[in-house]
Structures are given as structure tokens and as C-alpha cells.
Short mmCIF file of C-alpha atoms in Angstrom, two decimals:
data_model
loop_
_atom_site.label_atom_id
_atom_site.label_comp_id
_atom_site.label_asym_id
_atom_site.label_seq_id
_atom_site.Cartn_x
_atom_site.Cartn_y
_atom_site.Cartn_z
CA MET K 7 39.30 128.99 150.54
CA SER K 8 38.90 132.00 148.35
CA MET K 9 39.19 131.75 144.59
CA THR K 10 42.66 131.99 143.18
CA ILE K 11 44.18 132.65 139.81
CA HIS K 12 47.39 131.18 138.46
CA VAL K 13 50.12 133.72 137.81
CA ASP K 14 53.29 133.31 135.75
CA ILE K 15 55.84 136.06 135.63
CA VAL K 16 58.64 135.34 133.19
CA SER K 17 61.38 137.35 131.54
CA ALA K 18 63.63 136.38 128.66
CA GLU K 19 66.48 135.73 131.05
CA ALA K 20 64.71 133.91 133.89
CA GLU K 21 61.45 132.65 135.33
CA ILE K 22 60.57 135.12 138.07
CA PHE K 23 57.40 133.77 139.65
CA SER K 24 54.98 130.93 139.13
CA GLY K 25 52.12 130.26 141.56
CA THR K 26 48.66 131.35 142.57
CA ALA K 27 47.21 134.59 143.88
CA THR K 28 43.80 135.89 144.85
CA MET K 29 44.32 139.24 143.21
CA VAL K 30 46.87 140.71 140.81
CA PHE K 31 47.66 144.38 140.25
CA ALA K 32 49.63 145.43 137.20
CA PRO K 33 50.64 148.75 135.63
CA GLY K 34 48.85 148.58 132.26
CA GLU K 35 49.69 151.10 129.59
CA MET K 36 46.20 152.57 129.74
CA GLY K 37 46.06 152.56 133.53
CA GLU K 38 46.48 150.41 136.59
CA LEU K 39 44.79 147.01 136.31
CA GLY K 40 43.32 144.97 139.14
CA ILE K 41 42.76 141.38 138.13
CA ALA K 42 40.55 138.98 140.07
CA PRO K 43 39.93 135.36 139.12
CA ARG K 44 37.58 134.91 136.12
CA HIS K 45 38.63 138.16 134.59
CA THR K 46 37.64 138.45 130.96
CA PRO K 47 40.44 137.71 128.46
CA LEU K 48 42.58 140.78 128.04
CA ILE K 49 45.94 141.54 126.58
CA SER K 50 47.79 144.72 127.39
CA ARG K 51 51.18 146.28 127.26
CA LEU K 52 52.71 147.14 130.60
CA LYS K 53 54.65 150.21 131.52
CA ALA K 54 57.38 150.32 134.08
CA GLY K 55 56.08 149.78 137.58
CA GLU K 56 55.13 147.22 140.18
CA VAL K 57 53.24 144.00 139.73
CA ARG K 58 51.61 143.14 143.06
CA LEU K 59 50.22 139.76 143.99
CA GLN K 60 47.86 139.17 146.91
CA HIS K 61 48.06 135.69 148.31
CA ASP K 62 45.56 133.51 150.11
CA ASN K 63 46.98 134.25 153.51
CA GLY K 64 46.85 138.00 153.06
CA THR K 65 50.55 138.47 152.25
CA GLU K 66 51.67 140.39 149.24
CA ASP K 67 54.51 139.96 146.74
CA THR K 68 55.81 142.83 144.72
CA PHE K 69 57.81 142.58 141.51
CA PHE K 70 59.24 145.41 139.54
CA VAL K 71 58.86 145.25 135.78
CA SER K 72 60.38 147.73 133.37
CA GLY K 73 57.62 147.00 130.88
CA GLY K 74 56.31 144.02 128.99
CA ILE K 75 53.09 142.35 128.01
CA LEU K 76 50.26 141.08 130.17
CA GLU K 77 47.91 138.33 129.06
CA ILE K 78 44.81 137.46 131.04
CA GLN K 79 42.83 134.27 130.60
CA PRO K 80 40.00 133.57 133.07
CA HIS K 81 42.24 131.39 135.25
CA VAL K 82 45.73 132.31 134.14
CA VAL K 83 47.64 135.57 134.18
CA THR K 84 50.88 135.68 132.24
CA VAL K 85 53.30 138.56 132.61
CA LEU K 86 55.97 138.63 129.93
CA ALA K 87 58.33 141.04 131.62
CA ASP K 88 61.05 143.02 129.89
CA THR K 89 64.38 143.05 131.61
CA ALA K 90 65.58 145.94 129.53
CA VAL K 91 64.20 149.41 129.50
CA ARG K 92 62.44 149.72 126.17
CA ALA K 93 61.40 152.71 124.17
CA ALA K 94 61.08 153.11 120.44
CA ASP K 95 63.82 155.71 120.21
CA LEU K 96 66.08 153.74 122.54
CA ASP K 97 65.70 150.61 120.39
CA GLU K 98 66.37 152.71 117.34
CA ALA K 99 69.55 154.04 118.90
CA GLN K 100 70.72 150.51 119.60
CA ALA K 101 69.94 149.43 116.06
CA ILE K 102 71.92 152.34 114.67
CA GLU K 103 74.78 151.49 117.00
CA ALA K 104 74.86 147.90 115.77
CA LYS K 105 74.75 149.03 112.16
CA LYS K 106 77.51 151.51 112.71
CA ARG K 107 79.81 148.88 114.16
CA ALA K 108 79.34 146.78 111.05
CA GLU K 109 79.81 149.73 108.73
CA ASP K 110 83.04 150.71 110.44
CA ALA K 111 84.32 147.22 109.90
CA LEU K 112 83.27 147.22 106.26
CA SER K 113 84.48 150.68 105.37
CA ASN K 114 87.77 149.48 103.91
CA GLN K 115 86.40 146.51 102.05
CA LYS K 116 85.47 146.18 98.43
CA GLY K 117 84.27 143.37 96.25
CA GLU K 118 81.88 140.49 96.14
CA PHE K 119 80.81 138.11 98.85
CA ASP K 120 83.39 135.38 98.32
CA LEU K 121 81.43 132.29 99.32
CA ALA K 122 83.55 129.99 97.19
CA GLY K 123 86.65 131.19 98.99
CA ALA K 124 84.95 130.64 102.32
CA ARG K 125 84.03 127.11 101.39
CA ALA K 126 87.55 126.30 100.21
CA GLU K 127 89.07 127.56 103.41
CA LEU K 128 86.57 125.70 105.58
CA ALA K 129 87.25 122.50 103.67
CA GLU K 130 90.93 122.96 104.35
CA ALA K 131 90.35 123.59 108.04
CA ALA K 132 88.09 120.55 108.29
CA ALA K 133 90.68 118.41 106.50
CA ARG K 134 93.30 119.59 108.96
CA VAL K 135 91.12 118.64 111.91
CA GLU K 136 90.43 115.26 110.31
CA THR K 137 94.14 114.61 109.75
CA ILE K 138 94.94 115.42 113.34
CA ARG K 139 92.23 113.05 114.48
CA LYS K 140 93.58 110.26 112.28
CA MET K 141 97.10 110.83 113.50
CA LYS K 142 95.89 110.61 117.06
CA ASN K 143 94.08 107.35 116.40
CA ARG K 144 97.16 105.83 114.79
CA ALA K 145 99.35 106.78 117.71
CA MET L 29 125.22 113.41 128.56
CA ALA L 30 124.21 115.17 125.39
CA GLY L 31 120.74 116.60 125.09
CA ALA L 32 119.61 115.67 128.61
CA LYS L 33 119.28 119.27 129.67
CA GLU L 34 117.30 120.13 126.53
CA ILE L 35 114.92 117.26 127.17
CA ARG L 36 114.45 118.38 130.77
CA THR L 37 113.61 121.93 129.68
CA GLN L 38 111.19 120.61 127.10
CA ILE L 39 109.43 118.46 129.68
CA LYS L 40 109.21 121.43 132.00
CA SER L 41 107.67 123.63 129.32
CA ILE L 42 105.12 120.98 128.31
CA GLN L 43 104.22 120.52 131.94
CA ASN L 44 103.51 124.24 132.15
CA THR L 45 101.32 124.07 129.06
CA GLN L 46 99.53 121.12 130.59
CA LYS L 47 98.81 123.11 133.73
CA ILE L 48 97.26 125.85 131.62
CA THR L 49 95.09 123.51 129.56
CA LYS L 50 94.00 121.73 132.72
CA ALA L 51 92.98 125.03 134.30
CA MET L 52 91.13 126.06 131.14
CA GLU L 53 89.32 122.74 131.14
CA MET L 54 88.10 123.24 134.67
CA VAL L 55 87.08 126.83 134.08
CA ALA L 56 85.13 125.80 130.98
CA ALA L 57 83.42 122.99 132.89
CA SER L 58 82.13 125.31 135.59
CA LYS L 59 81.10 127.96 133.09
CA MET L 60 79.30 125.32 131.07
CA ARG L 61 77.12 124.36 134.00
CA LYS L 62 76.15 127.96 134.58
CA ALA L 63 75.43 128.51 130.91
CA GLN L 64 73.24 125.41 130.87
CA ASP L 65 71.24 126.79 133.79
CA ARG L 66 70.77 130.07 132.01
CA MET L 67 69.66 128.18 128.93
CA GLU L 68 66.97 126.43 130.96
CA HIS L 69 65.81 129.76 132.34
CA THR L 70 65.04 131.14 128.91
CA ARG L 71 62.61 128.31 128.18
CA PRO L 72 59.52 129.44 130.18
CA TYR L 73 59.48 132.85 128.51
CA ALA L 74 59.55 131.41 125.01
CA ASP L 75 56.93 128.78 125.91
CA LYS L 76 54.56 131.29 127.46
CA MET L 77 55.03 133.62 124.53
CA ARG L 78 54.25 130.86 122.06
CA ASN L 79 51.05 130.21 124.02
CA VAL L 80 49.99 133.82 123.86
CA ILE L 81 50.76 134.02 120.15
CA GLY L 82 48.77 130.82 119.64
CA HIS L 83 45.83 132.33 121.53
CA LEU L 84 46.06 135.46 119.45
CA ALA L 85 46.08 133.49 116.23
CA ASN L 86 43.00 131.68 117.50
CA ALA L 87 41.18 134.78 118.61
CA HIS L 88 42.00 136.63 115.45
CA PRO L 89 42.10 134.12 112.62
CA GLU L 90 41.50 136.71 109.92
CA TYR L 91 44.27 139.12 110.86
CA LYS L 92 47.74 138.21 109.69
CA HIS L 93 50.77 140.13 110.78
CA ALA L 94 53.43 140.97 108.20
CA PHE L 95 55.82 138.63 110.05
CA MET L 96 53.59 135.69 109.25
CA ILE L 97 53.18 136.19 105.52
CA GLU L 98 55.31 134.19 103.08
CA ARG L 99 56.79 136.20 100.23
CA ASP L 100 58.82 135.56 97.12
CA VAL L 101 62.42 135.25 98.20
CA LYS L 102 64.78 137.75 96.64
CA ARG L 103 67.02 138.49 99.59
CA VAL L 104 67.53 136.62 102.83
CA GLY L 105 68.96 137.58 106.19
CA PHE L 106 71.14 135.44 108.41
CA ILE L 107 71.82 136.04 112.07
CA VAL L 108 74.95 134.01 112.74
CA VAL L 109 75.87 133.36 116.36
CA THR L 110 79.41 132.27 117.20
CA SER L 111 81.79 132.50 120.10
CA ASP L 112 84.07 135.46 120.70
CA ARG L 113 87.08 133.32 121.44
CA GLY L 114 88.71 130.29 119.90
CA LEU L 115 90.30 127.20 121.46
CA CYS L 116 87.03 125.38 121.34
CA GLY L 117 87.69 122.64 118.81
CA GLY L 118 85.78 122.64 115.53
CA LEU L 119 82.74 124.37 116.98
CA ASN L 120 82.81 127.52 114.88
CA ILE L 121 84.21 125.84 111.78
CA ASN L 122 81.36 123.33 111.73
CA LEU L 123 78.88 126.15 112.14
CA PHE L 124 80.40 128.12 109.27
CA LYS L 125 80.44 125.04 107.08
CA LYS L 126 76.72 124.54 107.53
CA THR L 127 76.01 128.26 107.07
CA VAL L 128 78.10 128.54 103.92
CA LYS L 129 76.43 125.47 102.44
CA LYS L 130 73.03 127.05 102.98
CA MET L 131 74.26 130.38 101.63
CA ILE L 132 75.64 128.76 98.49
CA ASP L 133 72.23 127.24 97.84
CA PHE L 134 70.75 130.72 98.00
CA GLN L 135 73.49 132.25 95.90
CA ASP L 136 72.94 129.62 93.22
CA ALA L 137 69.29 130.63 93.15
CA ASN L 138 70.33 134.27 92.70
CA VAL L 139 69.15 135.23 96.15
CA GLU L 140 71.19 137.89 97.85
CA ILE L 141 72.36 137.57 101.42
CA ASP L 142 72.62 139.94 104.35
CA VAL L 143 74.41 138.93 107.50
CA VAL L 144 74.17 140.03 111.10
CA SER L 145 77.10 138.63 113.05
CA VAL L 146 76.98 137.95 116.74
CA GLY L 147 80.37 137.09 118.19
CA ARG L 148 83.89 138.05 117.21
CA LYS L 149 84.54 134.90 115.14
CA ALA L 150 81.54 135.50 112.89
CA VAL L 151 82.43 139.17 112.47
CA ASP L 152 85.96 138.28 111.37
CA PHE L 153 84.90 135.40 109.16
CA PHE L 154 82.31 137.31 107.18
CA LYS L 155 84.52 140.34 106.98
CA ARG L 156 87.27 138.27 105.41
CA PHE L 157 84.92 136.85 102.83
CA LYS L 158 83.32 140.21 102.14
CA ALA L 159 79.78 139.31 103.10
CA ASN L 160 77.29 142.11 103.35
CA GLN L 161 77.27 142.54 107.12
CA ILE L 162 74.56 144.96 108.09
CA ALA L 163 75.04 144.81 111.85
CA GLU L 164 77.18 143.12 114.43
CA ALA L 165 77.42 142.50 118.13
CA SER L 166 80.37 140.98 119.93
CA GLN L 167 82.03 140.85 123.33
CA LEU L 168 78.79 139.79 124.94
CA GLY L 169 80.63 137.93 127.68
CA ASP L 170 79.48 134.81 129.50
CA LYS L 171 76.30 136.41 130.73
CA PRO L 172 74.76 138.06 127.71
CA ARG L 173 72.01 140.57 128.28
CA LEU L 174 68.99 140.91 126.08
CA GLU L 175 69.75 144.61 125.73
CA ASP L 176 72.88 143.83 123.77
CA LEU L 177 70.87 141.96 121.16
CA ILE L 178 67.95 144.35 120.71
CA GLY L 179 69.89 146.52 118.26
CA PRO L 180 71.15 143.83 115.86
CA VAL L 181 67.83 142.00 115.86
CA LYS L 182 65.93 145.21 115.21
CA VAL L 183 68.08 145.87 112.15
CA MET L 184 66.90 142.57 110.67
CA LEU L 185 63.27 142.99 111.74
CA ASP L 186 63.19 146.45 110.20
CA ALA L 187 64.71 145.09 107.00
CA PHE L 188 61.98 142.46 106.92
CA SER L 189 59.18 144.96 107.58
CA GLU L 190 60.52 147.23 104.85
CA GLY L 191 60.65 144.34 102.42
CA LYS L 192 64.43 144.40 102.07
CA ILE L 193 64.69 140.78 103.13
CA ASP L 194 62.07 138.08 102.64
CA LYS L 195 63.34 135.43 105.01
CA LEU L 196 65.33 135.48 108.19
CA TYR L 197 67.41 132.64 109.54
CA LEU L 198 69.15 132.17 112.85
CA VAL L 199 72.30 130.03 112.87
CA HIS L 200 73.68 128.83 116.18
CA ASN L 201 75.02 125.70 117.83
CA GLU L 202 72.49 123.45 119.43
CA PHE L 203 73.41 121.90 122.76
CA VAL L 204 72.67 118.18 122.43
CA ASN L 205 74.79 117.06 125.35
CA THR L 206 78.22 117.74 126.77
CA MET L 207 79.97 115.74 124.06
CA THR L 208 77.81 116.77 121.12
CA GLN L 209 76.97 120.17 119.70
CA SER L 210 75.35 120.45 116.32
CA PRO L 211 75.04 123.57 114.19
CA ASN L 212 71.44 124.47 113.61
CA VAL L 213 69.78 126.73 111.01
CA LEU L 214 66.42 127.96 112.19
CA GLN L 215 63.89 129.98 110.21
CA LEU L 216 62.76 132.96 112.27
CA LEU L 217 60.72 134.88 109.71
CA PRO L 218 58.15 134.47 108.37
CA ILE L 219 56.88 132.76 111.50
CA LYS L 220 55.46 129.39 110.69
CA ALA L 221 51.94 129.55 112.06
CA SER L 222 51.16 126.82 114.53
CA ALA L 223 47.73 127.64 115.80
CA ASP L 224 46.52 125.08 118.30
CA LYS L 225 42.91 124.11 117.88
CA GLU L 226 42.11 123.45 121.52
CA LEU L 227 39.77 126.35 122.04
CA LYS L 228 36.47 125.53 120.42
CA HIS L 229 34.30 128.56 120.96
CA HIS L 230 35.11 131.91 119.50
CA TRP L 231 36.30 134.53 121.88
CA ASP L 232 38.48 137.56 121.71
CA TYR L 233 40.66 139.61 123.96
CA ILE L 234 40.14 143.10 125.17
CA TYR L 235 43.09 144.88 123.67
CA GLU L 236 44.91 147.71 125.36
CA PRO L 237 45.94 149.65 123.30
CA ASP L 238 44.97 147.92 120.01
CA SER L 239 45.59 144.49 118.59
CA LYS L 240 48.10 145.53 115.96
CA GLU L 241 50.39 147.28 118.38
CA ILE L 242 50.21 144.41 120.84
CA LEU L 243 51.01 141.88 118.16
CA ASP L 244 53.87 144.07 116.94
CA SER L 245 55.59 144.20 120.28
CA LEU L 246 54.76 140.58 121.04
CA LEU L 247 56.29 139.23 117.85
CA MET L 248 59.32 141.46 118.18
CA ARG L 249 59.93 140.12 121.68
CA TYR L 250 59.36 136.61 120.47
CA ILE L 251 62.07 136.87 117.83
CA GLU L 252 64.39 138.57 120.31
CA SER L 253 63.86 135.83 122.85
CA GLN L 254 64.66 133.21 120.22
CA VAL L 255 67.87 134.95 119.28
CA PHE L 256 68.72 135.41 122.94
CA ARG L 257 68.16 131.73 123.55
CA GLY L 258 70.37 130.95 120.58
CA VAL L 259 73.15 133.08 122.03
CA VAL L 260 72.88 131.52 125.49
CA GLU L 261 72.77 128.02 124.03
CA ASN L 262 75.77 128.80 121.90
CA ILE L 263 77.71 129.81 125.01
CA ALA L 264 76.88 126.48 126.63
CA CYS L 265 78.14 124.79 123.47
CA GLU L 266 81.27 126.89 123.41
CA MET L 267 82.10 125.99 126.97
CA SER L 268 81.53 122.28 126.55
CA ALA L 269 83.47 122.23 123.28
CA ARG L 270 86.31 124.06 124.97
CA MET L 271 86.20 121.70 127.90
CA ILE L 272 86.59 118.72 125.58
CA ALA L 273 89.28 120.38 123.48
CA MET L 274 91.26 121.28 126.59
CA LYS L 275 90.82 117.82 128.03
CA SER L 276 92.28 116.20 124.95
CA ALA L 277 95.07 118.80 124.94
CA THR L 278 95.87 117.88 128.54
CA ASP L 279 95.89 114.19 127.64
CA ASN L 280 98.13 114.81 124.66
CA ALA L 281 100.53 116.79 126.81
CA GLY L 282 100.62 113.85 129.23
CA ASP L 283 101.48 111.47 126.38
CA ILE L 284 104.28 113.68 125.12
CA ILE L 285 105.68 114.08 128.62
CA SER L 286 105.84 110.33 129.21
CA GLU L 287 107.47 109.85 125.79
CA LEU L 288 110.07 112.48 126.55
CA GLN L 289 110.61 111.00 129.98
CA THR L 290 111.46 107.64 128.38
CA ILE L 291 113.89 109.27 125.98
CA TYR L 292 115.45 111.17 128.86
CA ASN L 293 115.84 108.03 131.00
CA LYS L 294 117.41 106.17 128.10
CA ALA L 295 119.88 108.97 127.52
CA ARG L 296 120.74 109.06 131.21
CA GLN L 297 121.19 105.29 131.31
CA ALA L 298 123.40 105.38 128.23
CA SER L 299 125.65 108.02 129.71
CA ILE L 300 126.00 106.10 132.99
CA THR L 301 126.87 102.90 131.12
CA GLN L 302 129.43 104.80 129.13
CA GLU L 303 131.00 106.30 132.24
CA ILE L 304 131.24 102.90 133.94
CA SER L 305 132.87 101.28 130.94
CA GLU L 306 135.33 104.17 130.75
CA ILE L 307 136.23 103.74 134.43
CA VAL L 308 136.60 99.98 134.04
CA ALA L 309 138.74 100.43 130.96
CA GLY L 310 140.90 102.98 132.81
CA ALA L 311 141.32 100.73 135.85
CA SER L 312 142.32 97.69 133.80
CA ALA L 313 144.87 99.79 131.90
CA VAL L 314 146.50 100.89 135.20
CA SER L 315 146.74 97.45 136.83
#
């Protein structure tokens, strides 16, 4: 049996692959990486591309990643894959979008953060819920 | 037979309501299961990422990222995750209660507060009470995507990097089990270092490109994944809370229907008795 290396490919939304491989190929930011077992520890950003795994029996698995981070330990390879297409300016655009939505909502609002008012209203709502519960128990 | 028709219409209308609440209960139950699955799926990513961050902290004990440094607290950020829709019992109210309590503590200490709202209910709530909302995201649906959260989270992370806020909290409902959901306030930034001491010898990674950039994108993704998990967990909570609320609504409707049915039967019986006695009285008068 040839030497194998454990590979985990995960994304924020799901676990994509967990198992062993004899060789891993990944699209590193500074160039394509070929990873054999007992590779020296390395951590790299990935660009969009394919992660290929070669198995014991000669078959290959291919996964597409749109970016992410690759960590190599001598016996473990971890691919933290992005599900979203990331780029600094794209992220920025999304941040601005989120801010804008909030600003639109706040545009016609003046005054102080009324925490006391919030607490009073929550207390009232909680009391109402409590009363309903009591009434139900009595019935 | 006075009122019998009214009672019948009322029963009919409550039965219709009951059908709706029953349907909502079943929909929520099936959505809850799916949301729970999705919640489980987010776990490996966060675990693996924590490992890598732990390794990094080990390999690089002297370098500390800005996200890990404690500062004097003058302004704090809250990311508050709620549902978009109501009809889910006291879920959001309990969450707001806990949040407001925490916020009042900060306000008493003269610490200012910025809010990022995720979910319609949070947006409306903080708007009404004039909180300083710096970003919002809502209408994420039942299957939220990480992309929808990158923007709002980045706003907070940028604020932290620029020194505008000194602490960042995430507030969301924690899924304990189907019957219980508890609001949870979690400190996201600064990251509490939890370096594991398993690796004895000193070693370091080969970094591509360099360590700072890697750590930057790693920590950013870590925070995002935490917020994403919070959102997914909150959806599971929303669905189970709604399921329970709708179940008790269905039960209540059943109670009211049986009560009304009794009243209706009594009224019917009374009118029959009255008719009979009238007929008997009439007959005896004739003979």
C-alpha cells in the first residue's frame, strides 16, 4: 500500500470531502501545488480552480473551489474552501451595500438611542406573554 | 333558535384558522429538520479553522494580530441576528431582552453602541428605538448564503480594524433542543486566544504569500463562519419556536371549537324543548 495523506475539504456551508489520498493538487495563489504525504507544513491562499485528489486505486476526484485557504501538515491537508467568489473590491461593494441599506432606513430618524424605551416595551410584551400563559394554565 | 347560525359561522371560521395553524406547524417542522442539518454542516468548517488558527498561534507565538489584542472599551459593536417573520412565540422578544440588558450595562458605563441587524425584526426594532445601525441584512430566506453576510460582517470588522469599535458581540438564539431556544451573546472580537499546547517542538509554516495576509483572510473567514453559523442556528430556532407556537394555537383552536360546540348543542336542545312544549300546549288547548 502506498503512503496516503488525510484530506479534509470543508466550506462554511457544508463538509465537501473527508478521506485519504496519495497525492493532492491544489491551485495555490503563487502557483499550482502538488502535495505528497510528509509534505512540509505550509499554509497558502487558494485561487479559483480545481483541487484534484489521487486515490490509492488510481482514481481521481476533482473539486472546484472558488478560493480559500490551504493548510498542510505532514499527514493532514485541510482545504478551507470559499463558496462565494471573493475579491477585495467585491467585498467592499457588499459592505457598502449593507451600509447603504441601513443609512436609507435611518435617513428620517433623529434623536438618541432610546434603550430605556426599548426595555419598557419589552417588559410589557413579556408581561403580556406571561399573562396569556397564566390564563391558559387556569383554564 | 337565536344565535345558532352565528355560533355555526364562528365554529366554521375557527376551524379554518385551525387548518392554517396546523399547516404552518407542519411546514415549520419540516423546515426545522432541514435547518438543523444545515447547522450541523457548518460545524466542520469552524472546527478545522479553529485548528489552523491554533497551529498558527503555536507556530508564531510572538506575532499577534490586531483581532487578538484587547483594548480599552469606548465603543462596542453588536451583530444581532433575528428572524424575518413573526408568529414564532417569544423568540425574538427574549433575544431583544437579553441584548437590551447587555446594552444598558454598556450605556451605564458610557460606552457607545453600534448595531448591525440581521433579519427584518432586528432592523425594525432598532430603528424604532433609534439605535445607531451601521449596516443591515434581511430577507435571507431559509437557506442563507455566506455571500449575503460578507458585507455586514465586513462593516464591523473594518470598524474594529480602524479602531472605531473595541469589542464585537454576536447575539443569536442558541438551539438547545426542539422545545428550548436560549438567546446567546457571544464575544467575537477580540478573539480569545486558545492556543493548544500539544505541539512540543518549534516549527513554522511556509507561508504563501506572507503570514500577515494569510492570518488576515483566515481570521476574517473565521468571524464570517461564526456569524453564518449563528444565522443558520437562529433559523433552526425560529422554525422550532414557530412549530411550538403553531401547535399550541392549533390546540387552543380545538378547545374553543369544542366549547362552542357545547354552547351550540345546548341552544339547539333548548329550542327543541321549547318547540315540543309549545306543540303540547297547543294540542291540550284544542282537545
